[in-house]
Short mmCIF file of C-alpha atoms in Angstrom, two decimals:
data_model
loop_
_atom_site.label_atom_id
_atom_site.label_comp_id
_atom_site.label_asym_id
_atom_site.label_seq_id
_atom_site.Cartn_x
_atom_site.Cartn_y
_atom_site.Cartn_z
CA LYS V 21 97.08 168.26 140.97
CA PRO V 22 96.57 167.28 144.63
CA ARG V 23 93.75 169.04 146.46
CA THR V 24 92.14 168.87 149.89
CA LEU V 25 88.83 166.97 149.95
CA GLY V 26 88.02 167.04 153.63
CA TRP V 27 89.57 167.97 156.93
CA ARG V 28 89.05 168.10 160.68
CA ALA V 29 90.67 170.48 163.17
CA ASP V 30 90.27 168.96 166.62
CA ASP V 31 92.07 168.60 169.93
CA ALA V 32 92.05 164.86 169.23
CA PHE V 33 94.76 165.55 166.64
CA THR V 34 97.04 167.75 168.75
CA ASN V 35 100.56 167.15 167.46
CA ALA V 36 99.37 164.04 165.61
CA HIS V 37 102.42 161.90 164.91
CA GLY V 38 101.07 158.93 162.98
CA PHE V 39 98.05 156.95 161.90
CA ALA V 40 96.86 153.58 160.67
CA TYR V 41 94.23 153.02 157.99
CA ASP V 42 91.62 150.28 157.61
CA HIS V 43 90.88 150.04 153.88
CA GLY V 44 87.88 147.78 154.43
CA SER V 45 85.93 150.27 156.52
CA ALA V 46 87.64 153.48 155.34
CA THR V 47 88.61 154.30 158.92
CA ALA V 48 91.73 156.07 160.16
CA TYR V 49 93.24 155.68 163.63
CA VAL V 50 95.20 158.79 164.58
CA ALA V 51 97.85 158.79 167.32
CA SER V 52 98.12 162.16 169.06
CA TYR V 53 101.44 162.89 170.74
CA GLY V 54 100.21 166.13 172.29
CA ARG V 55 96.95 164.81 173.70
CA GLY V 56 98.04 161.26 174.48
CA SER V 57 95.19 159.65 172.61
CA LEU V 58 94.02 157.49 169.73
CA ALA V 59 91.16 158.86 167.61
CA LYS V 60 88.95 156.81 165.29
CA VAL V 61 87.94 158.81 162.19
CA ASP V 62 85.26 157.87 159.65
CA LEU V 63 86.56 158.52 156.10
CA ARG V 64 83.77 156.89 154.09
CA ASN V 65 82.81 160.34 152.85
CA PRO V 66 86.16 162.14 152.65
CA ALA V 67 84.81 165.33 151.05
CA ARG V 68 83.58 166.90 154.27
CA ASP V 69 84.49 170.07 156.13
CA LYS V 70 84.43 168.25 159.45
CA LEU V 71 85.38 164.59 159.24
CA PRO V 72 83.62 162.69 162.05
CA VAL V 73 85.63 161.42 165.00
CA VAL V 74 83.74 158.25 165.94
CA ALA V 75 85.54 157.52 169.21
CA THR V 76 88.63 158.52 171.16
CA LEU V 77 90.73 156.53 173.61
CA GLU V 78 92.69 158.75 175.98
CA ASN V 79 94.65 157.60 179.02
CA ASP V 80 98.05 157.90 180.69
CA GLU V 81 99.34 154.82 178.90
CA LEU V 82 99.03 156.77 175.63
CA TYR V 83 101.19 159.64 176.90
CA SER V 84 103.10 160.95 173.87
CA ALA V 85 101.46 158.50 171.45
CA THR V 86 103.62 158.35 168.34
CA HIS V 87 102.34 155.87 165.78
CA ALA V 88 99.79 153.15 165.00
CA SER V 89 99.58 149.99 162.89
CA TYR V 90 96.45 148.04 162.01
CA ASP V 91 95.65 144.32 161.96
CA ALA V 92 92.68 143.87 159.59
CA ALA V 93 92.14 140.18 160.36
CA ARG V 94 91.67 140.77 164.09
CA ASN V 95 90.49 144.40 163.95
CA LEU V 96 93.26 145.54 166.28
CA VAL V 97 95.31 148.72 166.46
CA PHE V 98 98.86 148.69 167.82
CA VAL V 99 99.95 152.03 169.27
CA THR V 100 103.43 153.07 170.37
CA ALA V 101 103.55 155.68 173.16
CA ALA V 102 106.99 157.18 173.68
CA GLY V 103 106.42 158.79 177.07
CA SER V 104 108.65 161.63 178.22
CA HIS V 105 112.32 161.99 177.41
CA ASP V 106 113.22 161.18 181.01
CA LEU V 107 111.58 159.50 183.98
CA GLY V 108 111.76 162.70 186.04
CA GLU V 109 109.23 164.38 183.79
CA ASP V 110 106.94 161.38 184.08
CA ALA V 111 107.09 161.59 187.87
CA ASP V 112 106.27 165.30 187.81
CA VAL V 113 103.16 164.98 185.66
CA LEU V 114 102.12 161.51 186.79
CA ARG V 115 102.02 160.24 183.24
CA GLY V 116 102.95 156.95 181.61
CA GLY V 117 103.99 156.07 178.11
CA HIS V 118 107.16 154.13 177.25
CA ASP V 119 104.84 151.35 176.15
CA LEU V 120 102.92 149.58 173.39
CA LEU V 121 99.13 149.30 173.52
CA VAL V 122 96.94 146.80 171.73
CA VAL V 123 93.51 148.34 171.13
CA ASP V 124 90.27 146.65 170.05
CA ALA V 125 89.25 148.83 167.10
CA ALA V 126 85.55 148.00 167.50
CA THR V 127 85.27 149.06 171.13
CA MET V 128 88.31 151.37 171.29
CA ARG V 129 89.41 149.70 174.50
CA ARG V 130 92.84 148.44 175.42
CA THR V 131 93.19 144.67 175.24
CA GLY V 132 96.94 144.34 175.75
CA LEU V 133 99.91 146.32 177.06
CA LEU V 134 103.67 145.96 176.74
CA THR V 135 105.82 147.79 179.28
CA ASP V 136 108.75 145.38 179.62
CA TRP V 137 111.33 146.26 176.94
CA GLY V 138 114.18 144.47 178.67
CA ALA V 139 117.28 145.97 180.24
CA GLY V 140 118.52 149.39 179.23
CA ALA V 141 120.25 152.46 180.63
CA GLU V 142 117.35 154.64 179.48
CA PRO V 143 113.58 154.10 179.64
CA ALA V 144 112.11 152.77 176.43
CA TYR V 145 111.07 155.42 173.88
CA PRO V 146 109.11 153.64 171.13
CA VAL V 147 108.51 155.99 168.19
CA TYR V 148 107.45 154.02 165.11
CA CYS V 149 105.99 150.61 164.38
CA VAL V 150 105.13 148.40 161.40
CA TYR V 151 103.13 145.18 161.45
CA ASP V 152 103.81 141.88 159.71
CA ALA V 153 100.37 140.24 159.59
CA ALA V 154 101.61 136.91 158.24
CA ARG V 155 103.82 136.35 161.28
CA ALA V 156 101.89 138.41 163.86
CA LEU V 157 105.03 140.39 164.58
CA LEU V 158 105.31 144.10 165.27
CA PHE V 159 108.59 145.89 164.61
CA ALA V 160 109.12 148.99 166.77
CA SER V 161 111.91 151.52 166.99
CA ASN V 162 113.15 152.07 170.56
CA ASP V 163 114.93 155.34 170.08
CA ALA V 164 116.24 155.95 173.59
CA ARG V 165 118.23 152.73 173.22
CA ASN V 166 119.02 152.89 169.48
CA ARG V 167 117.25 149.58 169.00
CA LEU V 168 114.82 147.84 166.71
CA GLU V 169 112.49 145.68 168.80
CA VAL V 170 110.62 142.61 167.53
CA VAL V 171 107.33 142.12 169.38
CA ASP V 172 105.20 138.99 169.22
CA VAL V 173 101.54 140.10 169.17
CA GLY V 174 100.08 136.67 168.38
CA ASP V 175 98.45 136.80 171.80
CA ALA V 176 96.96 140.29 171.70
CA ALA V 177 96.49 140.34 175.47
CA ARG V 178 100.16 139.60 176.14
CA PRO V 179 102.49 141.26 173.62
CA ALA V 180 106.14 140.39 174.30
CA VAL V 181 109.55 141.36 172.97
CA VAL V 182 111.13 138.32 171.31
CA GLY V 183 114.15 139.89 169.59
CA GLU V 184 116.14 143.07 169.20
CA VAL V 185 119.14 144.64 167.51
CA ALA V 186 120.99 147.78 168.57
CA ALA V 187 123.42 149.85 166.50
CA VAL V 188 124.82 153.37 166.22
CA PRO V 189 124.65 155.22 163.89
CA GLU V 190 122.47 152.80 161.90
CA LEU V 191 119.58 152.83 164.40
CA ALA V 192 120.22 156.14 166.16
CA TYR V 193 116.73 157.58 166.68
CA VAL V 194 114.79 155.79 163.96
CA SER V 195 111.94 158.05 162.85
CA GLN V 196 110.29 155.67 160.40
CA LEU V 197 110.34 152.04 159.29
CA ALA V 198 109.27 150.31 156.09
CA LEU V 199 108.58 146.58 155.83
CA ASP V 200 109.22 144.23 152.92
CA ALA V 201 107.31 141.28 154.37
CA PRO V 202 107.98 138.71 151.60
CA SER V 203 111.73 139.33 151.93
CA ASN V 204 111.68 139.68 155.73
CA LEU V 205 113.43 143.03 155.53
CA ILE V 206 113.03 146.22 157.52
CA ILE V 207 114.26 149.53 156.12
CA ALA V 208 114.99 152.06 158.87
CA ALA V 209 115.48 155.82 158.54
CA SER V 210 117.77 157.08 161.30
CA GLN V 211 117.31 160.77 162.14
CA LYS V 212 120.35 161.11 164.39
CA GLY V 213 122.45 158.67 162.39
CA ASP V 214 121.83 160.52 159.11
CA SER V 215 121.42 157.11 157.56
CA VAL V 216 119.18 154.39 156.19
CA ALA V 217 119.70 150.78 157.22
CA VAL V 218 118.44 147.42 155.96
CA VAL V 219 117.69 144.84 158.66
CA ASP V 220 117.12 141.12 158.10
CA VAL V 221 114.25 140.01 160.36
CA ALA V 222 113.82 136.47 159.01
CA ASP V 223 114.91 135.19 162.42
CA ALA V 224 112.68 137.20 164.73
CA ALA V 225 114.84 136.40 167.75
CA ASN V 226 118.04 137.57 166.06
CA PRO V 227 117.51 140.45 163.61
CA LYS V 228 120.68 141.47 161.78
CA ILE V 229 121.75 144.64 159.99
CA LEU V 230 122.67 143.75 156.41
CA GLY V 231 123.97 147.16 155.44
CA SER V 232 123.53 150.90 155.79
CA LEU V 233 124.14 154.15 153.97
CA THR V 234 125.22 157.40 155.61
CA SER V 235 125.56 160.64 153.66
CA ASP V 236 125.00 164.40 153.80
CA ALA V 237 121.88 163.88 151.70
CA LEU V 238 120.44 161.83 154.60
CA ASP V 239 121.05 164.53 157.21
CA GLY V 240 118.20 164.11 159.70
CA ALA V 241 116.56 161.21 157.84
CA THR V 242 112.95 161.16 159.03
CA GLY V 243 110.83 159.21 156.54
CA VAL V 244 111.17 156.18 154.31
CA ALA V 245 108.94 154.48 151.75
CA TYR V 246 109.84 151.24 149.98
CA ASP V 247 109.15 150.02 146.44
CA ALA V 248 109.50 146.24 146.74
CA ALA V 249 109.11 145.58 143.02
CA ARG V 250 112.10 147.76 142.17
CA ARG V 251 113.88 147.32 145.52
CA LEU V 252 114.17 151.09 145.98
CA ALA V 253 113.90 153.07 149.20
CA TYR V 254 112.77 156.69 149.11
CA VAL V 255 114.08 158.66 152.09
CA ALA V 256 113.01 162.11 153.29
CA SER V 257 115.54 164.13 155.30
CA GLU V 258 114.87 166.95 157.72
CA PHE V 259 117.91 169.12 157.08
#
């Protein structure tokens, strides 16, 4: 039976949307949408009433931070920050977002920033990301544009979009991605498309949708987990 070992209630976790985990150091990196921050949490002793927040990075670039992925080899955290739903709100509150940050996990300082997502009628709204360590590629959902973006993070100081694919309803507001790295496949759960899609990312510059499933059972699809051995996707739906 599952039970709670430890916890931490803190402003650093206001409307926490996602996190990355470093197994080697038992450290979690928590992206806070409400605070616009990334918190580093020590989980070496998980059975504690107040898990220690080691450090916090908070700035305008992290406005509406949504998710994080971790690169163990380089000790880097990649953070997507969605920003506001429209540029007018950004202008009113003088905030940023609409970007991808590369953060040095040791110092909790930004080492790289991606703001150029290419042309689009709407500002970028990156919500979720997964990292392919073997190819130094980050896959990010750009939900304002119904796109999956492929970002080269080989040079951590200069992340750059190298490929993309857009589709509706298959990629309409993708809430979560799963990666099958050996097969070069991305599985995307589309909240507004009520669907799950499989994307071939073998060619990073030209990702292609191989197929998708839409059904009432996937109404508001928000989460996906993938069992590579059995080639099964488990999808959670909101409605």
